XYZ file of C-alpha atoms in Angstrom:
353
model
C 37.022 128.689 -1.427
C 36.163 130.857 1.584
C 34.866 129.437 4.859
C 31.424 130.902 4.164
C 31.367 129.470 0.635
C 32.237 126.013 1.993
C 29.571 126.287 4.674
C 26.952 127.410 2.149
C 27.796 124.511 -0.154
C 27.665 122.041 2.741
C 24.175 123.199 3.738
C 22.920 123.259 0.139
C 24.130 119.720 -0.546
C 23.310 118.291 2.881
C 20.918 115.455 3.629
C 18.582 117.779 5.559
C 17.679 119.822 2.474
C 17.655 116.681 0.330
C 14.808 115.311 2.463
C 12.946 118.608 2.075
C 13.381 118.597 -1.709
C 11.537 115.270 -1.734
C 8.411 117.113 -0.553
C 8.030 118.743 -3.987
C 7.562 115.344 -5.649
C 4.910 114.345 -3.107
C 3.032 117.644 -3.501
C 3.089 117.272 -7.287
C 1.751 113.697 -7.125
C -1.023 114.561 -4.668
C -2.206 117.857 -6.096
C -0.635 118.444 -9.525
C -0.918 122.157 -10.271
C -3.787 122.522 -7.789
C -1.942 122.349 -4.478
C -3.728 124.569 -1.942
C -1.456 127.596 -1.691
C -1.770 131.227 -0.667
C -2.140 134.091 -3.123
C 0.350 136.940 -3.311
C -0.783 139.810 -5.514
C 1.100 143.132 -5.754
C -1.979 145.233 -5.106
C -3.064 143.476 -1.899
C -0.100 142.668 0.346
C -1.996 143.545 3.504
C -4.601 140.853 2.886
C -2.171 137.994 2.369
C -2.748 136.266 5.691
C -6.513 136.196 5.278
C -6.218 134.794 1.761
C -3.835 132.082 2.790
C -6.189 130.663 5.360
C -9.533 131.300 3.688
C -11.574 128.390 2.370
C -11.532 128.004 -1.406
C -15.074 128.372 -2.730
C -14.489 129.164 -6.413
C -14.891 126.343 -8.924
C -11.350 126.506 -10.329
C -9.923 125.052 -7.105
C -10.141 121.275 -6.829
C -9.232 121.226 -3.153
C -12.209 123.079 -1.711
C -11.885 123.500 2.026
C -8.132 122.882 2.227
C -5.724 125.428 3.663
C -2.281 125.888 2.066
C 0.149 122.997 2.381
C 3.681 123.621 3.615
C 3.195 124.502 7.263
C 4.127 122.392 10.283
C 0.469 121.330 10.599
C -2.658 121.343 8.532
C -4.792 124.212 9.857
C -8.508 123.501 9.546
C -10.841 126.427 10.328
C -13.204 125.362 13.118
C -15.474 127.723 14.994
C -13.479 130.642 16.371
C -10.122 128.926 15.863
C -8.335 126.132 14.039
C -7.916 122.428 14.453
C -4.285 121.465 13.865
C -3.367 118.083 12.436
C 0.160 116.748 11.871
C 2.077 113.508 11.600
C 5.681 112.329 11.764
C 7.232 109.150 10.392
C 10.676 107.940 11.441
C 13.509 106.396 9.472
C 13.835 102.661 9.985
C 17.474 102.809 11.063
C 16.645 105.458 13.683
C 13.837 103.349 15.141
C 16.047 100.246 15.132
C 19.120 101.884 16.665
C 17.375 104.291 19.086
C 14.020 102.655 19.882
C 13.324 104.418 23.190
C 14.290 107.840 21.845
C 12.334 107.218 18.648
C 9.210 106.636 20.730
C 9.995 109.729 22.807
C 10.437 111.814 19.642
C 7.093 110.540 18.381
C 5.444 112.809 20.937
C 8.098 115.511 21.343
C 8.438 116.393 17.652
C 4.692 116.410 17.021
C 4.098 118.582 20.068
C 6.664 121.050 18.724
C 4.798 121.220 15.404
C 1.561 122.127 17.177
C 3.176 124.887 19.233
C 5.033 126.195 16.164
C 1.593 126.928 14.672
C 0.451 128.814 17.768
C -1.594 125.899 19.073
C -1.793 123.574 22.023
C -1.818 119.774 21.674
C -4.884 117.667 22.442
C -3.878 114.038 21.830
C -1.727 111.710 19.733
C -2.201 108.365 18.022
C 0.591 106.038 16.919
C 1.182 103.384 14.275
C 3.763 100.810 15.360
C 5.219 97.772 13.603
C 7.748 95.392 15.151
C 9.099 91.867 15.102
C 7.530 90.796 18.375
C 6.532 92.449 21.642
C 10.087 92.693 22.992
C 11.154 94.838 20.037
C 8.124 97.088 20.518
C 8.618 97.536 24.265
C 11.284 100.311 24.323
C 9.474 102.230 21.577
C 6.246 102.188 23.571
C 8.086 103.109 26.762
C 9.614 106.155 25.098
C 6.225 107.130 23.697
C 4.559 106.796 27.099
C 7.320 108.756 28.862
C 7.061 111.712 26.491
C 3.252 111.646 26.644
C 3.454 112.033 30.407
C 6.160 114.701 30.329
C 4.379 116.863 27.745
C 0.912 116.167 29.130
C -0.473 114.807 25.848
C -2.380 111.502 26.010
C -1.987 108.651 23.534
C -5.615 107.932 22.685
C -5.310 105.148 20.139
C -3.505 103.933 17.053
C -2.436 100.822 15.176
C -0.037 98.014 16.080
C 1.452 95.061 14.260
C 3.872 92.884 16.238
C 4.443 90.460 13.352
C 6.485 92.634 11.037
C 10.059 92.017 9.869
C 11.412 95.257 11.445
C 10.450 98.101 13.808
C 8.712 101.075 12.241
C 6.929 104.036 13.807
C 4.743 106.977 12.875
C 2.786 109.248 15.200
C 0.017 111.756 14.470
C -1.223 114.608 16.632
C -4.319 116.778 16.988
C -4.208 120.280 18.445
C -6.084 123.547 18.489
C -5.093 127.185 17.949
C -6.896 130.437 18.662
C -4.476 132.486 16.511
C -2.159 130.937 13.953
C 1.557 131.195 13.532
C 2.323 130.286 9.942
C 5.136 129.967 7.424
C 2.856 131.821 5.006
C 2.528 134.956 7.146
C 6.012 136.514 6.966
C 6.368 139.950 5.331
C 9.275 141.878 3.801
C 11.253 144.003 6.257
C 10.687 141.756 9.289
C 13.408 140.555 11.610
C 14.168 136.846 11.641
C 14.664 135.431 15.121
C 16.072 132.084 16.201
C 15.068 130.729 19.629
C 16.944 127.606 20.763
C 17.287 125.910 24.141
C 21.056 125.539 24.546
C 20.703 123.624 27.846
C 21.281 120.287 26.186
C 23.771 117.938 24.585
C 24.286 116.003 21.369
C 23.099 112.420 21.452
C 26.411 111.225 20.072
C 27.318 110.345 17.420
C 24.177 111.898 15.928
C 23.365 115.554 15.265
C 20.336 115.579 17.574
C 20.519 118.297 20.234
C 18.626 116.933 23.235
C 17.412 119.606 25.648
C 14.340 117.590 26.627
C 15.138 114.264 28.280
C 16.095 114.899 31.886
C 14.673 118.435 31.935
C 11.850 119.314 34.381
C 8.522 118.483 32.684
C 6.797 121.626 33.938
C 9.592 123.767 32.520
C 9.348 122.068 29.127
C 5.609 122.657 28.959
C 5.867 126.295 30.035
C 8.686 126.970 27.567
C 6.483 125.794 24.705
C 3.617 127.940 25.938
C 5.584 130.994 24.746
C 4.553 130.294 21.143
C 0.729 130.436 21.381
C 1.060 133.359 23.787
C 3.005 135.326 21.173
C 0.321 134.580 18.589
C -2.575 135.482 20.866
C -0.889 138.723 21.983
C -0.287 139.812 18.403
C 3.493 139.885 18.774
C 4.165 137.379 15.990
C 2.265 135.762 13.122
C 4.949 133.643 11.447
C 7.023 130.807 12.896
C 8.333 127.327 12.184
C 10.009 124.733 14.369
C 13.585 123.854 13.462
C 13.574 120.470 11.777
C 16.309 118.154 10.539
C 16.978 120.793 7.860
C 18.667 122.831 10.608
C 18.234 126.516 11.412
C 19.081 127.805 7.942
C 17.185 125.099 6.067
C 14.087 125.689 8.182
C 14.279 129.421 7.474
C 14.515 128.612 3.770
C 11.278 126.626 4.008
C 9.501 129.456 5.847
C 10.696 132.036 3.326
C 9.640 129.847 0.400
C 6.101 129.629 1.772
C 5.910 133.425 2.133
C 7.584 134.124 -1.219
C 10.435 136.059 0.373
C 14.205 136.254 0.557
C 16.522 137.224 3.385
C 20.067 137.835 4.509
C 20.979 135.560 7.443
C 23.874 136.476 9.737
C 25.524 133.148 10.556
C 27.458 134.535 13.534
C 24.250 135.801 15.168
C 22.637 132.340 15.423
C 22.569 131.211 19.093
C 25.103 128.417 19.545
C 26.636 126.612 22.534
C 30.288 127.299 23.192
C 32.791 124.867 21.647
C 30.256 123.456 19.156
C 31.472 123.568 15.555
C 29.403 125.929 13.378
C 28.810 123.480 10.516
C 27.592 120.731 12.837
C 25.355 123.131 14.734
C 23.711 124.495 11.595
C 22.811 120.953 10.502
C 21.475 119.746 13.847
C 17.897 119.090 14.940
C 17.250 120.714 18.337
C 14.527 119.402 20.644
C 13.465 123.018 21.315
C 14.162 125.345 18.406
C 12.026 127.821 16.479
C 12.522 130.480 13.828
C 10.181 133.456 13.757
C 9.528 136.460 11.496
C 8.661 139.467 13.648
C 7.961 143.149 13.055
C 10.931 145.224 14.240
C 8.894 147.006 16.899
C 8.010 143.642 18.482
C 11.428 142.035 18.254
C 12.715 143.123 21.671
C 9.542 141.956 23.417
C 9.654 138.555 21.702
C 13.325 138.012 22.528
C 12.573 138.929 26.140
C 9.813 136.303 26.398
C 12.304 133.574 25.498
C 15.228 134.919 27.527
C 13.058 135.089 30.647
C 12.662 131.321 30.293
C 16.410 130.751 29.880
C 16.126 130.177 26.120
C 18.656 131.823 23.810
C 16.936 134.047 21.253
C 18.510 136.515 18.833
C 17.798 138.467 15.660
C 19.704 136.694 12.892
C 18.465 138.306 9.701
C 16.032 140.484 7.814
C 13.412 139.459 5.271
C 13.159 141.081 1.840
C 11.287 140.626 -1.438
C 14.275 139.207 -3.365
C 13.323 135.499 -3.049
C 17.036 134.864 -2.572
C 18.352 133.427 0.693
C 21.862 134.723 1.345
C 24.222 133.864 4.172
C 26.437 136.561 5.689
C 29.678 136.240 7.602
C 31.331 139.574 8.296
C 31.294 141.525 5.045
C 30.977 138.419 2.861
C 27.715 137.217 1.305
C 26.930 133.867 -0.310
C 23.659 132.896 -2.002
C 22.319 129.675 -0.531
C 19.168 129.445 -2.638
C 17.358 131.401 -5.345
C 13.678 130.482 -5.190
C 13.047 131.986 -8.638
C 15.507 129.495 -10.110
C 14.630 126.438 -8.016
C 11.816 125.777 -5.518
C 12.694 123.723 -2.463
C 9.467 122.042 -1.323
C 7.161 123.459 -3.998
C 4.868 124.866 -1.290
C 5.459 128.558 -1.948
C 2.957 131.290 -2.632
C 1.165 131.660 -5.937
C 2.586 134.798 -7.546
C 0.569 137.263 -9.613
C 1.813 135.684 -12.853
C 0.478 132.287 -11.782
C -3.020 133.456 -10.800
């Protein structure tokens, strides 16, 4: 088996994509066949973005008023923009073994989701369970530290200090003038990866930490790139890199937009001396994938590079609905969305309408 074939298999069978496959079961249970999704019809490709974020008013939709599910946040039309709503829950063993960092991530990860949608955060609320106040203390300290660093207040929540273990979830509210969305990519666009390489792994885990210890003002200004791109019309489609890694996150974005792509593994920004397989599975504290028109690609890359963030074109979207990895002249198919959905949050095709 070639190195690329082994890498493709490792990503396909990894825990990151396994967690994302679980989303399909949740979507099915909540919505059945009526999940709010965007329409993709062959005769109207130019109107896809408007359809994806329009309110459903016809009687056949059971979820009137809901925008498509599958993005980093729920986008709720409100006045001349959108309210953004998201939440994150954390694995029990993570909260127990890394309580301070779990609290910190409660804000950091939610903030990233808001910016990935072209928005700016307003406030967060938390839900915390613990076995006593002492167990809750480092979690709350991490939460408070990140709230101060990212300038996002904790305005309320829920607490239970009489539980048998520590548990944490955090929700966030934000607002966007112009959306960045997983549903807005088009065939023929360049795929970009923007990752802050000025960090380190929090050993022995695959979490790339470029946040703790960094200047707060720099962190906030780096994130401001995303809504600026949306408002300047340079980009309409983005997603923050999750625990599915760079490639897995791109797969989720492409599924939502009903597209395929060829991804050049060697082009993905990566710190020196970091093994490729580990890097492709890691969750970076600052990492985004974007689908950008070719004429805007240079300008977008420049915005990130001016802030010291590595950004490169790593692939090209197409209408194949197959996600293929490339290494030199070799190609390997990672996923065929016509054969198997990942999250079940993709576009409704003409045959399904």
